[in-house]
């Protein structure tokens, strides 16, 4: 019985089964993404290059003589909780902006409202990290991209 099946037929059947399995998984779990790419709402981009980029920030050590910059452990903990909440709202804002295809000025308006809501982050030592988070989240949007200068201008408003 097994001698009647050639290796070519066997490999052909295996390739067909694998292709049908991957098509099933693709349509089952990634149908929304596939339809967005096919209709042109989302562009196919290679994110691996962006993942390999490393951004270094110059960090100046905090001096102990400057009492205005000293923070207690409780204040730092509150700031970290504010940053977590800010990051969550920022991700929701970016997700909403990508679905509704908002213009840049509207997005910046919503972002400045977030800045006023979380004003404690403005003077925190984590400000540069939050700015990097904002820029990286905006890179997910096709129509809106913010530079370091634009984010710093938003902080200073």
PDB file of C-alpha atoms in Angstrom:
ATOM      1  CA  UNK A   1       0.000   0.000   0.000  1.00  0.00           C
ATOM      2  CA  UNK A   2       2.786   2.457   0.895  1.00  0.00           C
ATOM      3  CA  UNK A   3       4.699   1.610  -2.236  1.00  0.00           C
ATOM      4  CA  UNK A   4       1.888   3.055  -4.395  1.00  0.00           C
ATOM      5  CA  UNK A   5       2.462   6.579  -2.987  1.00  0.00           C
ATOM      6  CA  UNK A   6       5.428   8.427  -4.447  1.00  0.00           C
ATOM      7  CA  UNK A   7       7.536  10.919  -2.485  1.00  0.00           C
ATOM      8  CA  UNK A   8       6.395  13.736  -4.755  1.00  0.00           C
ATOM      9  CA  UNK A   9       2.724  13.023  -4.008  1.00  0.00           C
ATOM     10  CA  UNK A  10       3.475  12.720  -0.281  1.00  0.00           C
ATOM     11  CA  UNK A  11       5.280  16.087  -0.147  1.00  0.00           C
ATOM     12  CA  UNK A  12       2.533  17.720  -2.235  1.00  0.00           C
ATOM     13  CA  UNK A  13      -0.166  16.547   0.210  1.00  0.00           C
ATOM     14  CA  UNK A  14       1.870  17.692   3.229  1.00  0.00           C
ATOM     15  CA  UNK A  15       2.413  21.142   1.677  1.00  0.00           C
ATOM     16  CA  UNK A  16      -1.322  21.424   0.927  1.00  0.00           C
ATOM     17  CA  UNK A  17      -2.217  20.459   4.492  1.00  0.00           C
ATOM     18  CA  UNK A  18       0.264  22.975   5.955  1.00  0.00           C
ATOM     19  CA  UNK A  19      -0.936  25.752   3.667  1.00  0.00           C
ATOM     20  CA  UNK A  20      -4.579  25.091   4.538  1.00  0.00           C
ATOM     21  CA  UNK A  21      -3.710  25.036   8.262  1.00  0.00           C
ATOM     22  CA  UNK A  22      -1.916  28.398   8.097  1.00  0.00           C
ATOM     23  CA  UNK A  23      -4.739  29.904   6.034  1.00  0.00           C
ATOM     24  CA  UNK A  24      -7.230  28.711   8.638  1.00  0.00           C
ATOM     25  CA  UNK A  25      -5.193  30.231  11.493  1.00  0.00           C
ATOM     26  CA  UNK A  26      -4.684  33.462   9.556  1.00  0.00           C
ATOM     27  CA  UNK A  27      -8.358  33.936   8.828  1.00  0.00           C
ATOM     28  CA  UNK A  28      -9.447  32.785  12.261  1.00  0.00           C
ATOM     29  CA  UNK A  29      -7.228  35.046  14.354  1.00  0.00           C
ATOM     30  CA  UNK A  30      -5.972  37.785  12.009  1.00  0.00           C
ATOM     31  CA  UNK A  31      -8.993  38.505   9.812  1.00  0.00           C
ATOM     32  CA  UNK A  32      -9.325  42.107  11.031  1.00  0.00           C
ATOM     33  CA  UNK A  33      -5.639  42.851  10.368  1.00  0.00           C
ATOM     34  CA  UNK A  34      -5.743  41.212   6.942  1.00  0.00           C
ATOM     35  CA  UNK A  35      -8.834  43.202   5.893  1.00  0.00           C
ATOM     36  CA  UNK A  36      -7.207  46.468   7.030  1.00  0.00           C
ATOM     37  CA  UNK A  37      -4.092  45.714   4.984  1.00  0.00           C
ATOM     38  CA  UNK A  38      -6.104  44.670   1.922  1.00  0.00           C
ATOM     39  CA  UNK A  39      -8.387  47.746   2.058  1.00  0.00           C
ATOM     40  CA  UNK A  40      -5.397  50.053   2.521  1.00  0.00           C
ATOM     41  CA  UNK A  41      -6.248  51.350   6.006  1.00  0.00           C
ATOM     42  CA  UNK A  42      -2.998  49.981   7.350  1.00  0.00           C
ATOM     43  CA  UNK A  43       0.357  49.818   5.643  1.00  0.00           C
ATOM     44  CA  UNK A  44       2.653  46.859   5.913  1.00  0.00           C
ATOM     45  CA  UNK A  45       5.797  48.066   7.667  1.00  0.00           C
ATOM     46  CA  UNK A  46       8.906  46.351   8.890  1.00  0.00           C
ATOM     47  CA  UNK A  47       9.110  47.064  12.631  1.00  0.00           C
ATOM     48  CA  UNK A  48      12.275  45.041  13.246  1.00  0.00           C
ATOM     49  CA  UNK A  49      14.536  47.918  12.210  1.00  0.00           C
ATOM     50  CA  UNK A  50      12.850  50.250  14.716  1.00  0.00           C
ATOM     51  CA  UNK A  51      13.207  47.646  17.451  1.00  0.00           C
ATOM     52  CA  UNK A  52      16.976  47.539  16.938  1.00  0.00           C
ATOM     53  CA  UNK A  53      17.467  51.293  17.336  1.00  0.00           C
ATOM     54  CA  UNK A  54      18.780  52.324  20.734  1.00  0.00           C
ATOM     55  CA  UNK A  55      18.287  55.814  22.064  1.00  0.00           C
ATOM     56  CA  UNK A  56      20.596  56.975  24.800  1.00  0.00           C
ATOM     57  CA  UNK A  57      19.679  59.884  27.009  1.00  0.00           C
ATOM     58  CA  UNK A  58      22.353  61.823  28.810  1.00  0.00           C
ATOM     59  CA  UNK A  59      21.547  61.614  32.486  1.00  0.00           C
ATOM     60  CA  UNK A  60      23.100  64.073  34.872  1.00  0.00           C
ATOM     61  CA  UNK A  61      23.608  62.800  38.404  1.00  0.00           C
ATOM     62  CA  UNK A  62      21.465  64.411  41.035  1.00  0.00           C
ATOM     63  CA  UNK A  63      23.381  66.556  43.496  1.00  0.00           C
ATOM     64  CA  UNK A  64      22.615  66.324  47.162  1.00  0.00           C
ATOM     65  CA  UNK A  65      22.989  70.056  47.698  1.00  0.00           C
ATOM     66  CA  UNK A  66      20.016  70.874  45.489  1.00  0.00           C
ATOM     67  CA  UNK A  67      17.045  70.432  47.818  1.00  0.00           C
ATOM     68  CA  UNK A  68      14.442  71.350  45.203  1.00  0.00           C
ATOM     69  CA  UNK A  69      15.129  68.179  43.211  1.00  0.00           C
ATOM     70  CA  UNK A  70      15.106  65.792  46.156  1.00  0.00           C
ATOM     71  CA  UNK A  71      12.082  63.519  46.269  1.00  0.00           C
ATOM     72  CA  UNK A  72      10.963  61.181  48.951  1.00  0.00           C
ATOM     73  CA  UNK A  73      10.142  57.558  48.296  1.00  0.00           C
ATOM     74  CA  UNK A  74       6.388  58.235  48.460  1.00  0.00           C
ATOM     75  CA  UNK A  75       6.539  61.011  45.875  1.00  0.00           C
ATOM     76  CA  UNK A  76       8.508  58.802  43.490  1.00  0.00           C
ATOM     77  CA  UNK A  77       6.019  55.985  43.954  1.00  0.00           C
ATOM     78  CA  UNK A  78       3.111  58.338  43.193  1.00  0.00           C
ATOM     79  CA  UNK A  79       4.929  59.589  40.111  1.00  0.00           C
ATOM     80  CA  UNK A  80       5.460  56.040  38.872  1.00  0.00           C
ATOM     81  CA  UNK A  81       1.770  55.287  39.381  1.00  0.00           C
ATOM     82  CA  UNK A  82       0.930  58.475  37.456  1.00  0.00           C
ATOM     83  CA  UNK A  83       3.272  57.412  34.658  1.00  0.00           C
ATOM     84  CA  UNK A  84       1.595  53.995  34.470  1.00  0.00           C
ATOM     85  CA  UNK A  85      -1.839  55.609  34.261  1.00  0.00           C
ATOM     86  CA  UNK A  86      -0.552  58.129  31.697  1.00  0.00           C
ATOM     87  CA  UNK A  87       0.933  55.345  29.574  1.00  0.00           C
ATOM     88  CA  UNK A  88      -2.328  53.411  29.640  1.00  0.00           C
ATOM     89  CA  UNK A  89      -4.346  56.466  28.606  1.00  0.00           C
ATOM     90  CA  UNK A  90      -1.780  57.303  25.920  1.00  0.00           C
ATOM     91  CA  UNK A  91      -2.068  53.816  24.436  1.00  0.00           C
ATOM     92  CA  UNK A  92      -5.856  54.111  24.444  1.00  0.00           C
ATOM     93  CA  UNK A  93      -5.593  57.543  22.799  1.00  0.00           C
ATOM     94  CA  UNK A  94      -3.319  56.183  20.056  1.00  0.00           C
ATOM     95  CA  UNK A  95      -5.602  53.194  19.507  1.00  0.00           C
ATOM     96  CA  UNK A  96      -8.629  55.471  19.255  1.00  0.00           C
ATOM     97  CA  UNK A  97      -6.789  57.868  16.942  1.00  0.00           C
ATOM     98  CA  UNK A  98      -5.792  55.035  14.613  1.00  0.00           C
ATOM     99  CA  UNK A  99      -9.357  53.751  14.429  1.00  0.00           C
ATOM    100  CA  UNK A 100     -10.938  57.180  13.865  1.00  0.00           C
ATOM    101  CA  UNK A 101      -8.095  58.511  11.679  1.00  0.00           C
ATOM    102  CA  UNK A 102      -7.870  61.869  13.499  1.00  0.00           C
ATOM    103  CA  UNK A 103      -5.801  64.766  12.234  1.00  0.00           C
ATOM    104  CA  UNK A 104      -2.579  65.817  13.915  1.00  0.00           C
ATOM    105  CA  UNK A 105      -3.945  68.997  15.547  1.00  0.00           C
ATOM    106  CA  UNK A 106      -6.820  67.080  17.148  1.00  0.00           C
ATOM    107  CA  UNK A 107      -4.423  64.427  18.425  1.00  0.00           C
ATOM    108  CA  UNK A 108      -2.110  67.098  19.875  1.00  0.00           C
ATOM    109  CA  UNK A 109      -5.112  68.685  21.602  1.00  0.00           C
ATOM    110  CA  UNK A 110      -5.992  65.394  23.279  1.00  0.00           C
ATOM    111  CA  UNK A 111      -2.354  64.871  24.183  1.00  0.00           C
ATOM    112  CA  UNK A 112      -2.110  68.301  25.814  1.00  0.00           C
ATOM    113  CA  UNK A 113      -5.218  67.457  27.867  1.00  0.00           C
ATOM    114  CA  UNK A 114      -3.380  64.364  29.081  1.00  0.00           C
ATOM    115  CA  UNK A 115      -0.404  66.562  30.008  1.00  0.00           C
ATOM    116  CA  UNK A 116      -2.606  68.848  32.116  1.00  0.00           C
ATOM    117  CA  UNK A 117      -4.247  65.851  33.776  1.00  0.00           C
ATOM    118  CA  UNK A 118      -0.857  64.377  34.718  1.00  0.00           C
ATOM    119  CA  UNK A 119       1.104  67.555  35.405  1.00  0.00           C
ATOM    120  CA  UNK A 120       3.174  65.803  38.091  1.00  0.00           C
ATOM    121  CA  UNK A 121       5.146  64.047  35.342  1.00  0.00           C
ATOM    122  CA  UNK A 122       6.316  67.362  33.886  1.00  0.00           C
ATOM    123  CA  UNK A 123       8.927  67.995  36.602  1.00  0.00           C
ATOM    124  CA  UNK A 124       9.747  64.361  37.327  1.00  0.00           C
ATOM    125  CA  UNK A 125      13.054  62.723  36.448  1.00  0.00           C
ATOM    126  CA  UNK A 126      11.111  60.335  34.189  1.00  0.00           C
ATOM    127  CA  UNK A 127      10.036  63.062  31.758  1.00  0.00           C
ATOM    128  CA  UNK A 128      12.494  62.056  29.021  1.00  0.00           C
ATOM    129  CA  UNK A 129      11.363  58.428  29.218  1.00  0.00           C
ATOM    130  CA  UNK A 130       7.734  59.488  28.961  1.00  0.00           C
ATOM    131  CA  UNK A 131       8.629  61.648  25.945  1.00  0.00           C
ATOM    132  CA  UNK A 132      10.268  58.633  24.289  1.00  0.00           C
ATOM    133  CA  UNK A 133       7.117  56.616  25.012  1.00  0.00           C
ATOM    134  CA  UNK A 134       4.967  59.299  23.361  1.00  0.00           C
ATOM    135  CA  UNK A 135       7.165  59.352  20.259  1.00  0.00           C
ATOM    136  CA  UNK A 136       7.231  55.561  19.979  1.00  0.00           C
ATOM    137  CA  UNK A 137       3.442  55.322  20.380  1.00  0.00           C
ATOM    138  CA  UNK A 138       2.953  58.004  17.701  1.00  0.00           C
ATOM    139  CA  UNK A 139       5.110  55.947  15.320  1.00  0.00           C
ATOM    140  CA  UNK A 140       2.323  53.364  15.353  1.00  0.00           C
ATOM    141  CA  UNK A 141       0.071  55.889  13.638  1.00  0.00           C
ATOM    142  CA  UNK A 142       0.401  56.273   9.899  1.00  0.00           C
ATOM    143  CA  UNK A 143      -0.715  59.896   9.683  1.00  0.00           C
ATOM    144  CA  UNK A 144       0.784  61.391  12.843  1.00  0.00           C
ATOM    145  CA  UNK A 145       4.410  61.525  13.861  1.00  0.00           C
ATOM    146  CA  UNK A 146       5.877  63.723  16.574  1.00  0.00           C
ATOM    147  CA  UNK A 147       9.482  64.775  16.957  1.00  0.00           C
ATOM    148  CA  UNK A 148      11.390  65.426  20.178  1.00  0.00           C
ATOM    149  CA  UNK A 149      11.024  69.169  19.636  1.00  0.00           C
ATOM    150  CA  UNK A 150       7.243  68.947  19.260  1.00  0.00           C
ATOM    151  CA  UNK A 151       6.896  66.850  22.408  1.00  0.00           C
ATOM    152  CA  UNK A 152       9.085  69.277  24.372  1.00  0.00           C
ATOM    153  CA  UNK A 153       6.925  72.161  23.121  1.00  0.00           C
ATOM    154  CA  UNK A 154       3.869  70.328  24.409  1.00  0.00           C
ATOM    155  CA  UNK A 155       5.523  69.859  27.801  1.00  0.00           C
ATOM    156  CA  UNK A 156       6.332  73.583  27.985  1.00  0.00           C
ATOM    157  CA  UNK A 157       2.803  74.801  27.203  1.00  0.00           C
TER     158      UNK A 157
END
